[in-house]
Short mmCIF file of C-alpha atoms in Angstrom, two decimals:
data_model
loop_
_atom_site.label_atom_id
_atom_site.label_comp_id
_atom_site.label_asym_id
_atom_site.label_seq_id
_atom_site.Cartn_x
_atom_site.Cartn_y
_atom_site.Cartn_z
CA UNK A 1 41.70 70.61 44.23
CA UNK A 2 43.26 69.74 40.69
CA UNK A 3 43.27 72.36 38.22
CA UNK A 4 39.87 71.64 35.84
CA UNK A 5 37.88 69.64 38.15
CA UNK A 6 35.53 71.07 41.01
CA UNK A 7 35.20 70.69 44.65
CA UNK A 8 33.00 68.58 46.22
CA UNK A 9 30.67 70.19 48.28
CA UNK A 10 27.99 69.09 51.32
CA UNK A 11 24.72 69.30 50.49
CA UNK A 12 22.58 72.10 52.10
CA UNK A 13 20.27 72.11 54.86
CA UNK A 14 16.81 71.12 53.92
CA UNK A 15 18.20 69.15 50.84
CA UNK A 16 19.68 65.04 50.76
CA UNK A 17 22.12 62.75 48.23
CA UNK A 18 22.12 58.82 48.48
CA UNK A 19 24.39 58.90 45.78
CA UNK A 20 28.34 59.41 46.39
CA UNK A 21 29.39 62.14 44.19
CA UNK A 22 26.42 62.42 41.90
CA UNK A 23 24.57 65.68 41.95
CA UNK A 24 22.22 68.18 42.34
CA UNK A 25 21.35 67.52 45.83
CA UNK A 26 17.39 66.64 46.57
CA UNK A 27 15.14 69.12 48.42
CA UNK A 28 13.20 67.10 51.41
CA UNK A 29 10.15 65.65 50.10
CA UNK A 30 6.27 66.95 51.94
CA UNK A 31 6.66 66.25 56.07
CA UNK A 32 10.43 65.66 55.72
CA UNK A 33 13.14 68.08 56.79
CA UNK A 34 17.12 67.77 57.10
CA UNK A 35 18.83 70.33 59.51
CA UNK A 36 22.44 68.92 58.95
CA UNK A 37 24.73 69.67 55.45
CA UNK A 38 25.91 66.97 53.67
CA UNK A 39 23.05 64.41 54.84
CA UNK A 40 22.22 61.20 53.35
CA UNK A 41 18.38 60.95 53.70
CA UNK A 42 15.65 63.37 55.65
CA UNK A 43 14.09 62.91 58.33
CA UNK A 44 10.16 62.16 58.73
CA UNK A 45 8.35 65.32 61.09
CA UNK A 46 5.35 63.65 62.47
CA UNK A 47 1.74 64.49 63.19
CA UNK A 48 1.03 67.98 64.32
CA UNK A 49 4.08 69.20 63.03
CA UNK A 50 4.76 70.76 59.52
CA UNK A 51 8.20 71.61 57.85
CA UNK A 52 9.92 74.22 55.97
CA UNK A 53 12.33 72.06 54.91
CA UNK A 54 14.96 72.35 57.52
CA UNK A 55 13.06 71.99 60.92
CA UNK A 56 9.92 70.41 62.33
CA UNK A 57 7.46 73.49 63.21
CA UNK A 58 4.44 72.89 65.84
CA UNK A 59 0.93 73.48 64.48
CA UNK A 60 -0.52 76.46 66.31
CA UNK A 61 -3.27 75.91 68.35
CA UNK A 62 -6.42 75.99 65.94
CA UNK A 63 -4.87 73.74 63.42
CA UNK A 64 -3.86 70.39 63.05
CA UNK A 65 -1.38 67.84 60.74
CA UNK A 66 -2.30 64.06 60.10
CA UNK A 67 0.02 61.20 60.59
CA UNK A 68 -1.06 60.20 56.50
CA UNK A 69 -0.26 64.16 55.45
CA UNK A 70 1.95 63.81 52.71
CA UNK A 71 1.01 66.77 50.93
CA UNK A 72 3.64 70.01 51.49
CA UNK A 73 2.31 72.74 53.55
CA UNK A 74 1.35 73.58 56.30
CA UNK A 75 -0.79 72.37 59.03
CA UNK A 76 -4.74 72.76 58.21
CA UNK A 77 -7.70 74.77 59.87
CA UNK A 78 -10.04 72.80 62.41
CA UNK A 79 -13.65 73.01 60.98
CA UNK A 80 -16.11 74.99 62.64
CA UNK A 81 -17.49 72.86 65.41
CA UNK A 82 -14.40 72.04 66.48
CA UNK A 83 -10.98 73.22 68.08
CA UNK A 84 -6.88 72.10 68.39
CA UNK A 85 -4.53 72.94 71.21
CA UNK A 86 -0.89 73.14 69.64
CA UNK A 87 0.67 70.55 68.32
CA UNK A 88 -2.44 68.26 67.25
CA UNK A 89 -2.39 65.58 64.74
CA UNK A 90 -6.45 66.25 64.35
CA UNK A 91 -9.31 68.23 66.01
CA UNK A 92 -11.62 67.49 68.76
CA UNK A 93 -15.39 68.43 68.48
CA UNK A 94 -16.64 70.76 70.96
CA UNK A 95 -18.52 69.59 73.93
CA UNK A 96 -22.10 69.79 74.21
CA UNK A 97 -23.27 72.80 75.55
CA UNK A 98 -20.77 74.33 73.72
CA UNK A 99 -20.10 76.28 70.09
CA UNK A 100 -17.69 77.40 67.77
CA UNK A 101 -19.07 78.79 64.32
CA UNK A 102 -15.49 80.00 63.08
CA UNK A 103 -12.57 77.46 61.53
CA UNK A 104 -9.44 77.45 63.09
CA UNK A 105 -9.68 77.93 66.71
CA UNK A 106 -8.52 76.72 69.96
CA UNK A 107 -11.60 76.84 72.23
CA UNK A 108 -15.40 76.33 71.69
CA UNK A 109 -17.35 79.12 73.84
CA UNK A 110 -20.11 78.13 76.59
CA UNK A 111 -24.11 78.59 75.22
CA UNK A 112 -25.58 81.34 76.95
CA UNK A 113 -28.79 80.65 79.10
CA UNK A 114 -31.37 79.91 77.36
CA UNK A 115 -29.26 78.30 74.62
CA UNK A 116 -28.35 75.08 74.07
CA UNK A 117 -26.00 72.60 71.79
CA UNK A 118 -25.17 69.16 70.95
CA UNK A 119 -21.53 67.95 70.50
CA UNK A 120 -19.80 69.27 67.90
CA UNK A 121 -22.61 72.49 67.36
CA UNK A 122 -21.18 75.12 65.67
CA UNK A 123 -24.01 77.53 66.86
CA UNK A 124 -26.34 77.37 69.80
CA UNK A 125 -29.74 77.37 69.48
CA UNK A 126 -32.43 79.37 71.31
CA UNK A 127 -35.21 77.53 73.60
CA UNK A 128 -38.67 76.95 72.68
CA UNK A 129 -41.02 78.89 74.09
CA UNK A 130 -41.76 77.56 77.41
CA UNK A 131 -38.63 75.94 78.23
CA UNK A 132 -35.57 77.12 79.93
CA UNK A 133 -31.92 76.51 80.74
CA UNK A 134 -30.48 76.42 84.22
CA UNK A 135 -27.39 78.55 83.31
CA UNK A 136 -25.02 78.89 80.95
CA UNK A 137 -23.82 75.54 79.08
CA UNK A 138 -26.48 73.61 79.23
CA UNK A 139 -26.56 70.61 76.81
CA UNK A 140 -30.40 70.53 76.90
CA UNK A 141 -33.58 72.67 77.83
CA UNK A 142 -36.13 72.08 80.84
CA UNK A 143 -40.17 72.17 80.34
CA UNK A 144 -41.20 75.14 82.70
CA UNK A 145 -43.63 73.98 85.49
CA UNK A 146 -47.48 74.59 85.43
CA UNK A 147 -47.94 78.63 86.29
CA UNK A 148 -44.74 79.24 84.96
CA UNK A 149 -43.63 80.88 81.51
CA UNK A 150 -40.46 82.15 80.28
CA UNK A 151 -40.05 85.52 79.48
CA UNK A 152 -38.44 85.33 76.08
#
């Protein structure tokens, strides 16, 4: 290095030039992450993945990222009514016969009997009088024959 001028350095992880020589280096922009020094552009983490800048992190299960997310962050909470696995670019409702009344989860739970829910419930609801379910899960209730009641 010459006396009076500086060193050139690489750019840090997580940060980009497309310029020769110019600086400051660029941090990453939302859902874009560089894990090398000295790098010329970032790279794009996809759908059900969120960054910190440097590396591509999985969504936990619960949670999901869009292919369109361009806003920084990270991944967001399913609604009630539905669930994620790991990794999802979006949520999936629950089955009928099925709940889930909380956001972010990774499994909808199975009705009791005598309770009953359409796709995508986030509660189940009880039977009218004088119908029943066959077990647990059922997606809808059954009229109780003549001489027959239900004990609820």
């Amino acid at each position: 290095v010459v006396p009076g001028f500086r060193a050139c350095r690489d750019c840090p992880l997580g940060t980009f030039s497309n310029e020769t020589g110019k600086a400051p280096c660029a941090r990453c922009g939302p859902s874009f992450f560089q894990n090398e020094t000295g790098a010329h552009q970032c790279m794009y983490c996809g759908a059900g993945y969120f960054t910190d800048g440097v590396e591509c992190l999985q969504c936990p299960a619960g949670q999901y990222r869009s292919q369109n997310e361009t806003v920084a962050g990270t991944c967001q909470q399913c609604p009630p009514g539905t669930y994620s696995g790991p990794g999802a670019h979006s949520c999936v409702e629950c089955p009928a016969g099925t709940q889930n009344p909380a956001p972010g989860m990774a499994q909808c739970f199975v009705c009791p009997a005598g309770r009953i829910s359409a796709a995508g419930s986030e509660v189940c609801t009880q039977c009218e009088k004088g119908r029943y379910t066959e077990g647990p899960g059922a997606r809808r209730c059954l009229q109780c024959g003549f001489e027959h009641a239900t004990t609820v």
